[in-house]
Short mmCIF file of C-alpha atoms and ligand atoms in Angstrom, two decimals:
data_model
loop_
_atom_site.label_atom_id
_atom_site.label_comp_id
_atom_site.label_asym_id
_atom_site.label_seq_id
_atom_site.Cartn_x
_atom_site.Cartn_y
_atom_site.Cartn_z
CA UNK K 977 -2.16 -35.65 13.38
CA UNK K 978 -4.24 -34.26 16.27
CA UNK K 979 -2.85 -33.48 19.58
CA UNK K 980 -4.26 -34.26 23.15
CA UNK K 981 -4.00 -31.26 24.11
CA UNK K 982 -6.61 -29.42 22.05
CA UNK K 983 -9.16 -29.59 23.88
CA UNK K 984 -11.75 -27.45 22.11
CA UNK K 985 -10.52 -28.30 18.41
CA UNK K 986 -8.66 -25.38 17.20
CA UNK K 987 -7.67 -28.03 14.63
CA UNK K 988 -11.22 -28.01 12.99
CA UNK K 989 -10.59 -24.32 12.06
CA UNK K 990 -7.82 -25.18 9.93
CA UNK K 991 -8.03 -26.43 6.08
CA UNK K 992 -6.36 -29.61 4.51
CA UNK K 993 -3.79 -27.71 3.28
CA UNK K 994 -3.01 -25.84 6.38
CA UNK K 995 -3.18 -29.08 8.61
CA UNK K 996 -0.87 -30.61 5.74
CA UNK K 997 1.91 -27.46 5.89
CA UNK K 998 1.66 -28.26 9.52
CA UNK K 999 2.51 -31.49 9.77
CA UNK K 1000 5.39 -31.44 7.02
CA UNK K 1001 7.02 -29.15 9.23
CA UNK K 1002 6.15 -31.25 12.22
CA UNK K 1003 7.51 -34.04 10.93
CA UNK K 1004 11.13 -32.49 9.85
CA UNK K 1005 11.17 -30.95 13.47
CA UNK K 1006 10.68 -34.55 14.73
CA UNK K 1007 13.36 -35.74 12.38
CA UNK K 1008 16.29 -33.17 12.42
CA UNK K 1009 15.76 -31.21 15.83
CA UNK K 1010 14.10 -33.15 18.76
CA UNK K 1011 17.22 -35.43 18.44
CA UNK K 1012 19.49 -32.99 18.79
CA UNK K 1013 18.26 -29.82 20.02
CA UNK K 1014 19.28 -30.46 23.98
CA UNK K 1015 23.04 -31.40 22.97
CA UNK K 1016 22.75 -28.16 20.66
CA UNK K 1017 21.23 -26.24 23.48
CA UNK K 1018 23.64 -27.89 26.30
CA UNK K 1019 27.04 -27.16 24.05
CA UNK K 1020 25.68 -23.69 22.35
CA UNK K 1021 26.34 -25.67 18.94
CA UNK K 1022 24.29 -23.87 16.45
CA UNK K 1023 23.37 -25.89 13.43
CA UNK K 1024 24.36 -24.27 10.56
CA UNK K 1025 23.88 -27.15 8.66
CA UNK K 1026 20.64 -27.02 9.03
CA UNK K 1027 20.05 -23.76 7.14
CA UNK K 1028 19.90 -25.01 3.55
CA UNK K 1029 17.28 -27.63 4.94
CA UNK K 1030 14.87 -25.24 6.03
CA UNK K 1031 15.42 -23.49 2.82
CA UNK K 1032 14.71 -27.33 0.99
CA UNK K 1033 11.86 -26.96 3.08
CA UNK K 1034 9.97 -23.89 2.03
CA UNK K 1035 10.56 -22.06 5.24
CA UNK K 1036 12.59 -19.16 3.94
CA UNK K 1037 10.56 -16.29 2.84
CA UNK K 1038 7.66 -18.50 3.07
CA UNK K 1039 4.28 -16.11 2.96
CA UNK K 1040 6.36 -13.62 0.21
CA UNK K 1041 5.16 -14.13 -3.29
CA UNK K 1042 7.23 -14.20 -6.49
CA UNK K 1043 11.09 -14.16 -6.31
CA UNK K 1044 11.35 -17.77 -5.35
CA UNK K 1045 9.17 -17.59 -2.35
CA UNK K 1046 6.84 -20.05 -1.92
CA UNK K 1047 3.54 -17.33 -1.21
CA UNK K 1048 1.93 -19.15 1.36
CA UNK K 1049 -0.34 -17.73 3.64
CA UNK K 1050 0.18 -16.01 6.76
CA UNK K 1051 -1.60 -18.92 8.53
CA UNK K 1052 0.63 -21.54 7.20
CA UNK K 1053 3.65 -19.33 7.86
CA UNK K 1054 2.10 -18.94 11.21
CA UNK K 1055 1.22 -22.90 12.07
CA UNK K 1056 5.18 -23.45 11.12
CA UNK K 1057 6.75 -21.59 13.05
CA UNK K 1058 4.49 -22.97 15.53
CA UNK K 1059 5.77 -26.18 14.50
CA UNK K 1060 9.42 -25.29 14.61
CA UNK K 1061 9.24 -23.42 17.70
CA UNK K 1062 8.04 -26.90 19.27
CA UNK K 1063 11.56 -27.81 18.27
CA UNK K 1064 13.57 -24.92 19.60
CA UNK K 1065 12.83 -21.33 19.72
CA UNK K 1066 16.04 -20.63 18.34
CA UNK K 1067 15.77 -22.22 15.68
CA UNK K 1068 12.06 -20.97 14.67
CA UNK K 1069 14.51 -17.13 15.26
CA UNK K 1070 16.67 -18.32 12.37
CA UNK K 1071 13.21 -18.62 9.88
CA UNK K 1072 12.28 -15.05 11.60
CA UNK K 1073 15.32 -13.29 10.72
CA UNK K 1074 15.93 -14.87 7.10
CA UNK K 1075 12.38 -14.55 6.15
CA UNK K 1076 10.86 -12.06 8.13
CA UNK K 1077 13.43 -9.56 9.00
CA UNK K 1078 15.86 -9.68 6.21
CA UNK K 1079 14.20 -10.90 3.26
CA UNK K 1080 11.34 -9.11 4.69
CA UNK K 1081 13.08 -5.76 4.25
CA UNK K 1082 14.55 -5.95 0.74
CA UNK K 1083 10.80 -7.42 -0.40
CA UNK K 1084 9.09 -4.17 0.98
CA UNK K 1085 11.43 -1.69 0.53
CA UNK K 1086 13.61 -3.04 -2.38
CA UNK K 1087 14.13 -2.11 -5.84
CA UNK K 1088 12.94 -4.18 -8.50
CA UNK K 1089 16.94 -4.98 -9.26
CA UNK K 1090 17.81 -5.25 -5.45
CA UNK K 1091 14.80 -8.07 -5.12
CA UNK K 1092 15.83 -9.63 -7.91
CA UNK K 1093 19.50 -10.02 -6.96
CA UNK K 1094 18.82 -11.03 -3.47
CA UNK K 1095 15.76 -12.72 -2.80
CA UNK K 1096 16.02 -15.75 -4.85
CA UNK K 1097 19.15 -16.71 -3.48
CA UNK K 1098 18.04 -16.22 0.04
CA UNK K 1099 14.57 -18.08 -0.52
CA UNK K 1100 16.99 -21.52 -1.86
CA UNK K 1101 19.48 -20.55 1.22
CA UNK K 1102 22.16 -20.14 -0.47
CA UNK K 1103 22.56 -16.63 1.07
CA UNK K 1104 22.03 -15.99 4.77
CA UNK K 1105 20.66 -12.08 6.19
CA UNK K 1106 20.26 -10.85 8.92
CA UNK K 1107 18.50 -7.54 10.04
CA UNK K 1108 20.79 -4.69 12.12
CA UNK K 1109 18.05 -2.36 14.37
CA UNK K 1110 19.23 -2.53 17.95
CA UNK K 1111 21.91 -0.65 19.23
CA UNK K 1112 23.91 -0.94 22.63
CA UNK K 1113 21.84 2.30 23.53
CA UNK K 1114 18.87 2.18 21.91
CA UNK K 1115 17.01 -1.17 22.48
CA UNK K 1116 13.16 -0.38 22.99
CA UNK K 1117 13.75 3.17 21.23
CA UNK K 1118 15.66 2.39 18.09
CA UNK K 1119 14.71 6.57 17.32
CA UNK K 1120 17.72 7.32 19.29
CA UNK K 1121 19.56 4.86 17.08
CA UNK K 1122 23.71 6.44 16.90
CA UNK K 1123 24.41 4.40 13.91
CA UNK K 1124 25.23 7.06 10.41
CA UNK K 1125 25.20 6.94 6.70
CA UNK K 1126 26.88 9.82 4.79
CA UNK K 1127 27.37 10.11 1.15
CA UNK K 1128 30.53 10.23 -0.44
CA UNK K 1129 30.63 10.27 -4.06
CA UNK K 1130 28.71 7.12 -6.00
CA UNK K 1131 29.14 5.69 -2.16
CA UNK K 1132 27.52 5.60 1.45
CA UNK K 1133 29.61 5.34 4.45
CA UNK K 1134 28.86 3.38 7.28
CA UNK K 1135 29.71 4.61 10.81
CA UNK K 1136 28.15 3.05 14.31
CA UNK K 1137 27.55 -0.38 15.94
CA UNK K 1138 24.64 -2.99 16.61
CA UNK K 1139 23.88 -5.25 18.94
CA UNK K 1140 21.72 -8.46 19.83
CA UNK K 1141 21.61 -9.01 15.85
CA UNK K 1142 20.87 -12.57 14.85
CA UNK K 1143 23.19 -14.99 12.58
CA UNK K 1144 25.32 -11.79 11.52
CA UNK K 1145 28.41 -13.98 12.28
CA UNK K 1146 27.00 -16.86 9.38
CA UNK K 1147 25.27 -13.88 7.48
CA UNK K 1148 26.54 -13.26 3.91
CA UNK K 1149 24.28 -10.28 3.43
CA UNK K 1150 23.22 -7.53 6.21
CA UNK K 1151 20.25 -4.93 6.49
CA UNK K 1152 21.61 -2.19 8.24
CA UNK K 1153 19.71 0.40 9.38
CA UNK K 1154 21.61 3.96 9.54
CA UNK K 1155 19.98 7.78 9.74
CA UNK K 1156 20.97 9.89 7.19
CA UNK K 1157 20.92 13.24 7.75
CA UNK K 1158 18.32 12.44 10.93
CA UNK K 1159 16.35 10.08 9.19
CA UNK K 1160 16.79 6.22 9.21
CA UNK K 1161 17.13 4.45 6.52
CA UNK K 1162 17.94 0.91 4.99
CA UNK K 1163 21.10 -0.36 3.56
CA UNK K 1164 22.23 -4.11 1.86
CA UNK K 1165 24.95 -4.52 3.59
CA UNK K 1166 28.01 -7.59 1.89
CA UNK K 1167 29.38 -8.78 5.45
CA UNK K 1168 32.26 -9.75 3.58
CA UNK K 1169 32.46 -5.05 3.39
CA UNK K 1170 35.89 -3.50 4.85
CA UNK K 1171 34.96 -2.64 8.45
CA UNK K 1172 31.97 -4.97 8.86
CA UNK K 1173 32.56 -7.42 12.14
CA UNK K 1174 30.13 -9.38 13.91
CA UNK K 1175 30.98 -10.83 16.81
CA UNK K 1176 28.71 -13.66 18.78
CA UNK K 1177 28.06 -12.62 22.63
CA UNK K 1178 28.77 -15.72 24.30
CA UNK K 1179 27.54 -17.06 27.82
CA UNK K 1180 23.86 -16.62 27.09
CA UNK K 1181 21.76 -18.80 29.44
CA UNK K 1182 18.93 -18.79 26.86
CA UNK K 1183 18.31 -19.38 23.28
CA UNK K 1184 22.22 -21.46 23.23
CA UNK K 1185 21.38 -23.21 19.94
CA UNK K 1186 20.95 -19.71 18.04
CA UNK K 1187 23.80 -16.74 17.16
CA UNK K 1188 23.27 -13.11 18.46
CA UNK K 1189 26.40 -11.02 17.50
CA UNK K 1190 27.80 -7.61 18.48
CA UNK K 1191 28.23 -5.66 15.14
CA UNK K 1192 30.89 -2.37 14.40
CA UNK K 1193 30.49 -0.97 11.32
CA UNK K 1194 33.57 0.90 11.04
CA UNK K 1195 33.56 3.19 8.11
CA UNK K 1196 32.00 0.58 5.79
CA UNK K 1197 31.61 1.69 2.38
CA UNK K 1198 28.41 0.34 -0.12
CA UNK K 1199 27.79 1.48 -3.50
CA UNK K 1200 24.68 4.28 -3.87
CA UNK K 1201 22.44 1.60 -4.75
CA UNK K 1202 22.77 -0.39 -1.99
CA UNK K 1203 19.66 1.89 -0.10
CA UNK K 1204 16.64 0.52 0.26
CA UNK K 1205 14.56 3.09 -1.71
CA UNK K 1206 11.42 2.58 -0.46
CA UNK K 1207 9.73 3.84 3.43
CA UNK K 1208 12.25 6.38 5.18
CA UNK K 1209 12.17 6.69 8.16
CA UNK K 1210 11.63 4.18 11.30
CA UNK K 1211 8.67 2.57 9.55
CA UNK K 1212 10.98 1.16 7.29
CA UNK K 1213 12.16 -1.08 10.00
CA UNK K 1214 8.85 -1.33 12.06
CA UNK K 1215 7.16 -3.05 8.69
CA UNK K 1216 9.59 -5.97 8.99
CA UNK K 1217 9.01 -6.18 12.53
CA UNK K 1218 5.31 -6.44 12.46
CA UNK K 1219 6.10 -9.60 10.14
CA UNK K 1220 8.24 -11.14 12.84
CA UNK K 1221 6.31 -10.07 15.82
CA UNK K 1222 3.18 -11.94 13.96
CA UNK K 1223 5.20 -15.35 13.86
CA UNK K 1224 6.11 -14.82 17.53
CA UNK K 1225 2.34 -15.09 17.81
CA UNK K 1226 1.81 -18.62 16.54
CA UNK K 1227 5.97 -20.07 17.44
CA UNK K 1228 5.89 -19.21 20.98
CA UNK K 1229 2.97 -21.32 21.04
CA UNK K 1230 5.00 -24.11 19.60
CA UNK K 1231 7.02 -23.91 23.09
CA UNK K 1232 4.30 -24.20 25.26
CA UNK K 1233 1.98 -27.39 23.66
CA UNK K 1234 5.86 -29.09 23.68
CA UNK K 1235 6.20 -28.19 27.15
CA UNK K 1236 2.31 -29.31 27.69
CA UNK K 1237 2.80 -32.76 25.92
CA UNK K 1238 5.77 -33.36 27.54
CA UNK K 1239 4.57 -32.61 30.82
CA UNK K 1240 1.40 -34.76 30.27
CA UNK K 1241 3.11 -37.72 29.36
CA UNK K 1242 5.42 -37.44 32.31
CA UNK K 1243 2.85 -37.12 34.96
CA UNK K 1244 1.28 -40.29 33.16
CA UNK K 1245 4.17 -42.32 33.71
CA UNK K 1246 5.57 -41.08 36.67
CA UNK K 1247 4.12 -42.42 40.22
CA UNK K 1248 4.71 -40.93 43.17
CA UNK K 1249 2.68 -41.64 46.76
CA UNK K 1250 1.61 -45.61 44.50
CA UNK K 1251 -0.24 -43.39 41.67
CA UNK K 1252 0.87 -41.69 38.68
CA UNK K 1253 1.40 -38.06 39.34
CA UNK K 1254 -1.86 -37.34 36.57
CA UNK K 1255 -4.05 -38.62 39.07
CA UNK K 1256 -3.36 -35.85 41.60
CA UNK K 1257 -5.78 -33.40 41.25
CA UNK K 1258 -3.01 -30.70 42.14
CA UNK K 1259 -1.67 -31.95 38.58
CA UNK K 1260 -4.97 -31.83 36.78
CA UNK K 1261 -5.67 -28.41 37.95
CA UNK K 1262 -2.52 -27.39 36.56
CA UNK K 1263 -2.67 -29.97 32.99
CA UNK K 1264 -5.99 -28.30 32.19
CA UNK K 1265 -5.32 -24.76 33.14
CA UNK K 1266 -2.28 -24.58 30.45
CA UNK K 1267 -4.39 -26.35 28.05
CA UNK K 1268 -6.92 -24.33 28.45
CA UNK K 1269 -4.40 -21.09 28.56
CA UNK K 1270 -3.08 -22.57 25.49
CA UNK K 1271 -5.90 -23.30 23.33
CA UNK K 1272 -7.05 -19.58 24.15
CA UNK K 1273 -3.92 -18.10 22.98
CA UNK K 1274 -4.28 -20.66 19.88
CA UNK K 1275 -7.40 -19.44 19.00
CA UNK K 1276 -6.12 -15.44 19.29
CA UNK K 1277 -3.09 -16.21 16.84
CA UNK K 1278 -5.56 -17.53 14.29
CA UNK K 1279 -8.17 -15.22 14.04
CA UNK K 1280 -4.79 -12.78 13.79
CA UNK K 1281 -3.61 -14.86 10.92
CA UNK K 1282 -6.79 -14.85 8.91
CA UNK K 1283 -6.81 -10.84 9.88
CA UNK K 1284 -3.50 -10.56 7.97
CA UNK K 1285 -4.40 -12.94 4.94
CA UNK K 1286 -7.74 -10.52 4.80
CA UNK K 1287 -5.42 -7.82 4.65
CA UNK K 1288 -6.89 -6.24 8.14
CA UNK K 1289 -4.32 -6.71 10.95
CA UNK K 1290 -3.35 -3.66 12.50
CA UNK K 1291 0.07 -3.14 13.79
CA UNK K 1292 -1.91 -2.92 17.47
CA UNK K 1293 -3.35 -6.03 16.87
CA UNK K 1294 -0.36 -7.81 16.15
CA UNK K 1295 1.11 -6.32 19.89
CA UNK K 1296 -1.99 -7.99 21.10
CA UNK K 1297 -0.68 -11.57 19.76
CA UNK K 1298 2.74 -11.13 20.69
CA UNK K 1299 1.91 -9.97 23.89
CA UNK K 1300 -0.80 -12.63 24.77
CA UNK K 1301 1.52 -15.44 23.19
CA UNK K 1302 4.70 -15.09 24.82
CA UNK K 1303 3.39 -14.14 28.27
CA UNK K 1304 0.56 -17.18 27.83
CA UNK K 1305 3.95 -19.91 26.30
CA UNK K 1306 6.31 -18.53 29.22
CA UNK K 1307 3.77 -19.44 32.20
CA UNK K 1308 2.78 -22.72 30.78
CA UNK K 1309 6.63 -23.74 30.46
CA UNK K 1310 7.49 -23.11 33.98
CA UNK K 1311 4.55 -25.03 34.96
CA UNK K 1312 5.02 -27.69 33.15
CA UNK K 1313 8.55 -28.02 34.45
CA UNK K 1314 7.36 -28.20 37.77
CA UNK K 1315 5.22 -31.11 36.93
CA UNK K 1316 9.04 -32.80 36.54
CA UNK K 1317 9.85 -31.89 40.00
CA UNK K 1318 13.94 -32.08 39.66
CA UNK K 1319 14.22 -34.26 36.86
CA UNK K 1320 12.42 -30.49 35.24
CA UNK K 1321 15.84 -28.93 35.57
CA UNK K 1322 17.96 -31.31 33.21
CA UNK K 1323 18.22 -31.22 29.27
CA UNK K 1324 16.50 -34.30 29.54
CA UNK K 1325 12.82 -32.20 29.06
CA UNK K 1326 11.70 -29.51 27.06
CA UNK K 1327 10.26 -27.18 29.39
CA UNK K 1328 13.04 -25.11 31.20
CA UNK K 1329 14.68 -25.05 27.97
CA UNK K 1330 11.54 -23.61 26.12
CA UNK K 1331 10.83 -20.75 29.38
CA UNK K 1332 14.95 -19.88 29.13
CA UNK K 1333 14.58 -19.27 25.15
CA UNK K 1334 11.37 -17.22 25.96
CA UNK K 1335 12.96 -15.05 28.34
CA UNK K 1336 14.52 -13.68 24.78
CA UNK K 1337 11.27 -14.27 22.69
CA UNK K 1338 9.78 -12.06 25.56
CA UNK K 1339 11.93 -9.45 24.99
CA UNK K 1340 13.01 -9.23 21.36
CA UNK K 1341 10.96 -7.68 18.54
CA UNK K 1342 9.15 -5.27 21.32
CA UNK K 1343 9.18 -6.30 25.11
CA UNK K 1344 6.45 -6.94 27.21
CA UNK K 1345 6.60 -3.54 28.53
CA UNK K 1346 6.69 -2.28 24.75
CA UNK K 1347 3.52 -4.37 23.12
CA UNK K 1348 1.50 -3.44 26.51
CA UNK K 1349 2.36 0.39 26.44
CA UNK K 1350 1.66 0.34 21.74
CA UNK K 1351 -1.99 -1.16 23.77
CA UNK K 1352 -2.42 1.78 26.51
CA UNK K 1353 -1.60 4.08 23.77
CA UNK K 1354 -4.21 2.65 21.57
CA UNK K 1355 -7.00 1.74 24.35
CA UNK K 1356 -6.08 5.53 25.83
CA UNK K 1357 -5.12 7.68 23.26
CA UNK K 1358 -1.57 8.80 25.74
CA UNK K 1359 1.49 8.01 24.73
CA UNK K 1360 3.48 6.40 27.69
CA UNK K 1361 6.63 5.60 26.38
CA UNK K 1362 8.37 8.26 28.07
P1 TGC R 1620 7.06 6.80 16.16
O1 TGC R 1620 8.37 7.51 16.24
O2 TGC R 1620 5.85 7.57 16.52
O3 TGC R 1620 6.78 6.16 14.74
C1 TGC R 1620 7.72 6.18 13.80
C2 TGC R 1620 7.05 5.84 12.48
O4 TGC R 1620 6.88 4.43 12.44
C3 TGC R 1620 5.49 4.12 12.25
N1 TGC R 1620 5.26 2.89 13.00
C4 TGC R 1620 4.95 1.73 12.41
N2 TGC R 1620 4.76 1.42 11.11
C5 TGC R 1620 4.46 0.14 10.83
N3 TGC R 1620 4.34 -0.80 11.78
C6 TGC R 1620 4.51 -0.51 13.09
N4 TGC R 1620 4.43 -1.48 14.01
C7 TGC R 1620 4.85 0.80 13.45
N5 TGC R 1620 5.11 1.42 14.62
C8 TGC R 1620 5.36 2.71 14.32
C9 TGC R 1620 4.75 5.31 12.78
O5 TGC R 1620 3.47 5.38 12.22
C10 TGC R 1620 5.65 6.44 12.30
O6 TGC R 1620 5.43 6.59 10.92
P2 TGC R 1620 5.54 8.05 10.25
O7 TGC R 1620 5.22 7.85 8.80
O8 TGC R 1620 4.52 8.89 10.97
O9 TGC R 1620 6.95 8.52 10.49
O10 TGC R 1620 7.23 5.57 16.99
P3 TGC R 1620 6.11 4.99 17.88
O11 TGC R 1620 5.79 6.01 18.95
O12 TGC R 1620 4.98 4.50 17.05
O13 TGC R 1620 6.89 3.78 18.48
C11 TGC R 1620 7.43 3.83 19.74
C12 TGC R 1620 7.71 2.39 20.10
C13 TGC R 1620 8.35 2.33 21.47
C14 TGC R 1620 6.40 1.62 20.10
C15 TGC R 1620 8.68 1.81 19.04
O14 TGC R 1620 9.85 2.50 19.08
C16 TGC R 1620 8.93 0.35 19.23
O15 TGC R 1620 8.19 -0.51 18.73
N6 TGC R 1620 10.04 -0.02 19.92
C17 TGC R 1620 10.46 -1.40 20.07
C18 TGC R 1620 11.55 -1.65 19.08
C19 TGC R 1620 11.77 -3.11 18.87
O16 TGC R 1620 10.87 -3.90 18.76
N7 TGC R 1620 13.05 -3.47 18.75
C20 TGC R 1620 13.43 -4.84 18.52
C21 TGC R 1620 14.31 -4.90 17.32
S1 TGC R 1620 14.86 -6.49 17.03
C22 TGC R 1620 16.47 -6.30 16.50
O17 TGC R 1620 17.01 -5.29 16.19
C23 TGC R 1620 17.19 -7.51 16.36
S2 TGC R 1620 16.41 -8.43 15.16
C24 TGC R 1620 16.18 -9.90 15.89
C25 TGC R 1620 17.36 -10.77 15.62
O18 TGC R 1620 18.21 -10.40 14.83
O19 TGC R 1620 17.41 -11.88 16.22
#
């Protein structure tokens, strides 16, 4: 399955098998999402029932090895969330936080028992995580995070409140991440815990087919060995986020060739002034300028995911992709949409609902302003970020 708008064959850098985990995904996003997603989108349904299909599907946990995970490689993980993020970027966030975030967190920093209770379930979907960093005050600088642990007896106590935290409201399992005695750590969290509440923050005008909840932990009580004994301190949670920062890389590029093809086909059909609107050379200027933008950004994400299947991607590096990606997706969206003239602004097309999710994409898991300052700090040497 090629697609038109490669126009300097990324494909032929990919192997059979990776061109084959691509288009299994593909073809479930055609299947189960492009029918639905702008009714999701339009009524802020979210499809839960979707969950234990992208679980059937391999997506959960999908580059972790052993505990039910399927161990693919960072490139396949990458080319579906590509895939899925063609679909909705909201729903490519629910793989992130599951697999990348959640599971992500008990795989690196877990006990041997704590993986072994958790992970297989949540590779078969059967348990839903999510991943508890951000804070009402502390967004880009989760050091200044309020949220406590204390011991008390065989037990931790749980005292503070998150925000922006994906799926917690459908979660049956939270990563929390609390400092004890100034240090932050990570804790499995039941949902179902006295004085856990998640709450979803309504009237979003982006990302409407996905769940972002307030959280108040409220003197929640987990046994001792529900830490995470592995990585104190804010690496702990920075590890995880360098896994879902790296499939922001490839999905947000999943927006922006769905945005492309749609816009393409449009301007082939559509006439305006007795010609279709492709033969304008206004519109070819700005066709090939977001395929070229796009194969660019393409070819960036790759040679990123062979760096992390070599075992060489730097944290830096991966601020490169996310950067590069979601600024490269977000432009070529709100072009495209203007290649619809009004018609753009209806559910009808992809593209303003791909550039309204990416306003979030832009800004979770590091923001612009973040991923460019981690980039002056390592071009420079100066820290910037305050
Ligand atoms: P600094 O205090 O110097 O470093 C702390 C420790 O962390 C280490 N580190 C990393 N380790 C691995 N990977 C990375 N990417 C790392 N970045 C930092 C660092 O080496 C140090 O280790 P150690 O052993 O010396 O203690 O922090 P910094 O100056 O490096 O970072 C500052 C800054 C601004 C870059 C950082 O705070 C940052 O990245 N801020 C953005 C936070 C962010 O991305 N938040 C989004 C969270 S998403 C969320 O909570 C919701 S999940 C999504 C959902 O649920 O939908």
């Amino acid at each position: 399955m090629t697609t038109p708008t490669d126009l300097v064959n990324v494909e032929s850098l990919l192997s059979p098998e990776e061109i084959a985990t691509r288009d299994r995904v593909r073809a479930f996003v055609e299947a189960r999402i492009r029918p639905n997603i702008a009714q999701w989108f339009e009524e802020a349904i979210v499809p839960t029932e979707l969950f234990k299909e992208l679980a059937d599907e391999g997506l959960f946990g999908m580059h972790l090895h052993g505990y039910g995970c399927p161990g693919k490689t960072a490139v396949e993980y990458g080319l579906a969330m590509q895939e899925l993020e063609a679909g909705d970027s909201g729903i490519r966030t629910v793989v992130s936080v599951q697999g990348s975030l959640a599971m992500s967190a008990i795989y690196k920093h877990g006990s041997e028992e704590q993986k072994q209770q958790w992970l297989p379930r949540m590779a078969r979907g059967e348990v839903i995580g999510c991943f508890g960093l951000t804070e009402p005050t502390a967004g880009s600088d989760p050091a200044n995070m309020l949220t406590t642990a204390r011991r008390d007896g065989d037990e931790w106590v749980i005292d503070g409140a998150k925000r922006w935290i994906g799926l917690a409201s459908v979660a049956q399992v939270a990563i929390m991440w609390a400092k004890v005695d100034g240090t932050v750590r990570g804790f499995i969290v039941p949902t179902d815990t006295q004085g856990f509440t998640a709450t979803p923050i309504k009237q979003k005008l982006s990302m409407r087919a996905s769940i972002q909840c307030d959280i108040s932990l409220d003197g929640v009580r987990v046994p001792a060995d529900a830490l995470l004994p592995e990585n104190p301190g804010l690496k702990g949670p920075f590890m995880c986020l360098n896994e879902a920062r790296f499939g922001i890389s490839f999905g947000a590029l999943g927006a922006a060739r769905d945005a492309l093809e749609a816009a393409l086909s449009y301007a082939k059909e559509r006439k305006q002034f007795a010609k279709p609107l492709a033969a304008f050379q206004l519109t070819q200027q700005k066709l090939v300028d977001m395929a070229l933008r796009l194969n660019q950004a393409q070819l960036l994400a790759l040679h990123l995911g062979r760096a992390k299947d070599a075992g060489t991607l730097t944290p830096q590096q991966i601020s490169a992709g996310k950067l590069t990606s979601c600024r490269t997706a977000i432009d070529i969206c709100r072009t495209a949409r203007t290649i619809f003239g009004g018609n753009g602004i209806t559910g009808d097309y992809s593209p303003l609902r791909h550039a309204n999710n990416l306003e979030s994409v832009m800004t979770y898991e590091g923001t612009e302003e973040i991923h460019t300052l981690i980039l002056g700090r390592q071009l420079t040497g100066e820290a910037a970020f305050s």
